[in-house]
Short mmCIF file of N, CA and C in Angstrom, two decimals:
data_model
loop_
_atom_site.label_atom_id
_atom_site.label_comp_id
_atom_site.label_asym_id
_atom_site.label_seq_id
_atom_site.Cartn_x
_atom_site.Cartn_y
_atom_site.Cartn_z
N GLY A 7 0.81 -1.17 0.00
CA GLY A 7 0.00 0.00 0.00
C GLY A 7 0.86 1.25 0.00
N VAL A 8 0.25 2.32 -0.33
CA VAL A 8 0.90 3.62 -0.36
C VAL A 8 0.40 4.46 0.80
N PHE A 9 1.33 5.09 1.47
CA PHE A 9 1.01 5.96 2.59
C PHE A 9 1.51 7.35 2.25
N SER A 10 0.62 8.28 2.08
CA SER A 10 1.01 9.65 1.71
C SER A 10 0.81 10.60 2.88
N LEU A 11 1.74 11.50 3.02
CA LEU A 11 1.63 12.54 4.03
C LEU A 11 1.45 13.88 3.35
N GLY A 12 0.57 14.66 3.91
CA GLY A 12 0.38 16.02 3.41
C GLY A 12 0.94 17.00 4.40
N VAL A 13 0.09 17.85 4.91
CA VAL A 13 0.49 18.87 5.87
C VAL A 13 0.99 18.25 7.18
N GLU A 14 0.58 17.01 7.46
CA GLU A 14 1.00 16.35 8.71
C GLU A 14 2.51 16.28 8.83
N ALA A 15 3.20 16.09 7.74
CA ALA A 15 4.66 15.98 7.76
C ALA A 15 5.31 17.26 8.27
N PHE A 16 4.69 18.38 8.01
CA PHE A 16 5.23 19.66 8.45
C PHE A 16 4.71 20.06 9.82
N ALA A 17 3.48 19.67 10.13
CA ALA A 17 2.88 20.01 11.41
C ALA A 17 3.64 19.39 12.57
N VAL A 18 4.16 18.20 12.38
CA VAL A 18 4.93 17.54 13.44
C VAL A 18 6.14 18.37 13.81
N ALA A 19 6.86 18.87 12.83
CA ALA A 19 8.04 19.70 13.09
C ALA A 19 7.66 21.00 13.79
N GLU A 20 6.51 21.56 13.45
CA GLU A 20 6.09 22.83 14.06
C GLU A 20 5.92 22.72 15.57
N VAL A 21 5.53 21.55 16.05
CA VAL A 21 5.32 21.37 17.48
C VAL A 21 6.63 21.53 18.25
N TRP A 22 7.76 21.20 17.64
CA TRP A 22 9.06 21.42 18.29
C TRP A 22 9.28 22.90 18.59
N PHE A 23 8.86 23.75 17.66
CA PHE A 23 9.09 25.18 17.77
C PHE A 23 7.95 25.92 18.46
N TYR A 24 6.74 25.38 18.34
CA TYR A 24 5.55 25.99 18.94
C TYR A 24 4.70 24.91 19.60
N PRO A 25 5.11 24.42 20.79
CA PRO A 25 4.39 23.34 21.44
C PRO A 25 2.95 23.70 21.80
N GLN A 26 2.64 24.98 21.86
CA GLN A 26 1.27 25.38 22.18
C GLN A 26 0.29 25.01 21.07
N LEU A 27 0.78 24.59 19.91
CA LEU A 27 -0.10 24.12 18.84
C LEU A 27 -0.86 22.86 19.25
N VAL A 28 -0.29 22.12 20.18
CA VAL A 28 -0.94 20.93 20.70
C VAL A 28 -1.34 21.25 22.13
N GLN A 29 -2.61 21.30 22.38
CA GLN A 29 -3.12 21.72 23.68
C GLN A 29 -2.47 20.95 24.83
N LYS A 30 -2.22 19.69 24.64
CA LYS A 30 -1.63 18.85 25.69
C LYS A 30 -0.26 19.38 26.14
N PHE A 31 0.47 20.01 25.22
CA PHE A 31 1.83 20.48 25.51
C PHE A 31 1.89 21.99 25.71
N GLU A 32 0.79 22.59 26.03
CA GLU A 32 0.70 24.05 26.11
C GLU A 32 1.74 24.66 27.06
N ALA A 33 2.02 24.01 28.17
CA ALA A 33 2.94 24.59 29.15
C ALA A 33 4.40 24.28 28.86
N ASN A 34 4.68 23.44 27.88
CA ASN A 34 6.06 23.06 27.59
C ASN A 34 6.75 24.12 26.74
N PRO A 35 8.04 24.32 27.00
CA PRO A 35 8.79 25.31 26.21
C PRO A 35 9.16 24.78 24.83
N SER A 36 9.46 25.67 23.93
CA SER A 36 9.90 25.29 22.59
C SER A 36 11.34 24.80 22.65
N ILE A 37 11.77 24.14 21.61
CA ILE A 37 13.14 23.62 21.58
C ILE A 37 14.16 24.76 21.64
N GLN A 38 13.88 25.86 20.96
CA GLN A 38 14.82 26.98 21.00
C GLN A 38 14.89 27.59 22.39
N SER A 39 13.79 27.60 23.13
CA SER A 39 13.80 28.10 24.51
C SER A 39 14.59 27.17 25.43
N MET A 40 14.46 25.86 25.22
CA MET A 40 15.19 24.91 26.04
C MET A 40 16.69 25.01 25.80
N ILE A 41 17.08 25.19 24.55
CA ILE A 41 18.51 25.33 24.23
C ILE A 41 19.06 26.59 24.86
N LYS A 42 18.35 27.70 24.69
CA LYS A 42 18.80 28.97 25.26
C LYS A 42 18.92 28.88 26.78
N SER A 43 17.96 28.24 27.41
CA SER A 43 17.99 28.08 28.86
C SER A 43 19.18 27.24 29.30
N ALA A 44 19.43 26.13 28.62
CA ALA A 44 20.54 25.25 28.98
C ALA A 44 21.88 25.98 28.84
N VAL A 45 22.04 26.72 27.75
CA VAL A 45 23.29 27.45 27.51
C VAL A 45 23.47 28.57 28.54
N SER A 46 22.38 29.16 28.99
CA SER A 46 22.47 30.27 29.96
C SER A 46 23.05 29.83 31.31
N PHE A 47 23.01 28.53 31.60
CA PHE A 47 23.58 28.03 32.85
C PHE A 47 25.10 27.85 32.75
N CYS A 48 25.64 27.96 31.56
CA CYS A 48 27.09 27.81 31.36
C CYS A 48 27.77 29.16 31.55
N PRO A 49 29.09 29.14 31.78
CA PRO A 49 29.82 30.41 31.94
C PRO A 49 29.63 31.33 30.74
N ARG A 50 29.38 32.57 30.99
CA ARG A 50 29.10 33.56 29.94
C ARG A 50 30.15 33.58 28.81
N PRO A 51 31.44 33.50 29.13
CA PRO A 51 32.44 33.58 28.06
C PRO A 51 32.33 32.46 27.00
N ILE A 52 31.71 31.35 27.33
CA ILE A 52 31.63 30.27 26.34
C ILE A 52 30.24 30.10 25.74
N GLN A 53 29.29 30.91 26.16
CA GLN A 53 27.91 30.76 25.67
C GLN A 53 27.81 30.93 24.15
N ARG A 54 28.48 31.91 23.62
CA ARG A 54 28.40 32.15 22.18
C ARG A 54 28.93 30.94 21.39
N GLU A 55 30.06 30.41 21.83
CA GLU A 55 30.64 29.24 21.17
C GLU A 55 29.70 28.04 21.26
N LEU A 56 29.08 27.87 22.40
CA LEU A 56 28.13 26.76 22.56
C LEU A 56 26.96 26.90 21.60
N MET A 57 26.42 28.11 21.49
CA MET A 57 25.28 28.34 20.59
C MET A 57 25.65 28.09 19.13
N GLN A 58 26.92 28.26 18.80
CA GLN A 58 27.37 28.04 17.42
C GLN A 58 27.69 26.58 17.15
N ASN A 59 27.62 25.74 18.17
CA ASN A 59 27.99 24.34 18.02
C ASN A 59 26.93 23.39 18.55
N ILE A 60 25.68 23.68 18.25
CA ILE A 60 24.57 22.82 18.66
C ILE A 60 24.50 21.63 17.69
N ALA A 61 24.42 20.44 18.23
CA ALA A 61 24.30 19.23 17.41
C ALA A 61 22.92 18.61 17.66
N ILE A 62 22.22 18.33 16.59
CA ILE A 62 20.89 17.72 16.67
C ILE A 62 21.03 16.23 16.40
N ALA A 63 20.44 15.43 17.27
CA ALA A 63 20.50 13.98 17.12
C ALA A 63 19.10 13.40 17.29
N GLY A 64 18.94 12.17 16.90
CA GLY A 64 17.65 11.50 17.06
C GLY A 64 16.72 11.79 15.90
N ASP A 65 15.44 11.56 16.12
CA ASP A 65 14.45 11.71 15.06
C ASP A 65 14.37 13.13 14.51
N ALA A 66 14.57 14.13 15.36
CA ALA A 66 14.49 15.51 14.89
C ALA A 66 15.52 15.78 13.81
N ALA A 67 16.67 15.14 13.90
CA ALA A 67 17.74 15.35 12.91
C ALA A 67 17.33 14.86 11.53
N ARG A 68 16.33 14.00 11.47
CA ARG A 68 15.89 13.46 10.18
C ARG A 68 14.77 14.26 9.53
N ILE A 69 14.24 15.25 10.25
CA ILE A 69 13.17 16.07 9.69
C ILE A 69 13.78 17.06 8.70
N LYS A 70 13.32 17.01 7.48
CA LYS A 70 13.87 17.87 6.43
C LYS A 70 13.76 19.35 6.82
N GLY A 71 14.90 20.03 6.79
CA GLY A 71 14.94 21.46 7.07
C GLY A 71 14.95 21.81 8.55
N PHE A 72 14.99 20.82 9.43
CA PHE A 72 14.93 21.09 10.87
C PHE A 72 16.12 21.91 11.34
N ASN A 73 17.32 21.51 10.96
CA ASN A 73 18.52 22.23 11.40
C ASN A 73 18.51 23.68 10.94
N GLU A 74 18.14 23.90 9.70
CA GLU A 74 18.10 25.25 9.16
C GLU A 74 17.07 26.09 9.90
N ARG A 75 15.93 25.49 10.17
CA ARG A 75 14.87 26.20 10.91
C ARG A 75 15.32 26.56 12.31
N LEU A 76 16.01 25.65 12.97
CA LEU A 76 16.49 25.91 14.32
C LEU A 76 17.50 27.05 14.32
N GLU A 77 18.35 27.10 13.33
CA GLU A 77 19.31 28.21 13.22
C GLU A 77 18.59 29.54 13.07
N LYS A 78 17.53 29.57 12.29
CA LYS A 78 16.77 30.81 12.07
C LYS A 78 16.02 31.24 13.33
N GLU A 79 15.50 30.27 14.06
CA GLU A 79 14.72 30.59 15.27
C GLU A 79 15.64 31.09 16.35
#
């Protein structure tokens, strides 16, 4: 059989950046907020370097355009 995805393929990625799109995850922060928060706990002199060296792993790394989107956000 053939399984086709339409807008669903893109909507899944949007939840990473805007978790409020899914009511269940309304209180959860976005991925960019979590990264910024984690880096803010590190010493200030290395924060910029850390932000320039974020590595994405797991299923998110396989979403087309995810890395580019994260850089823009």
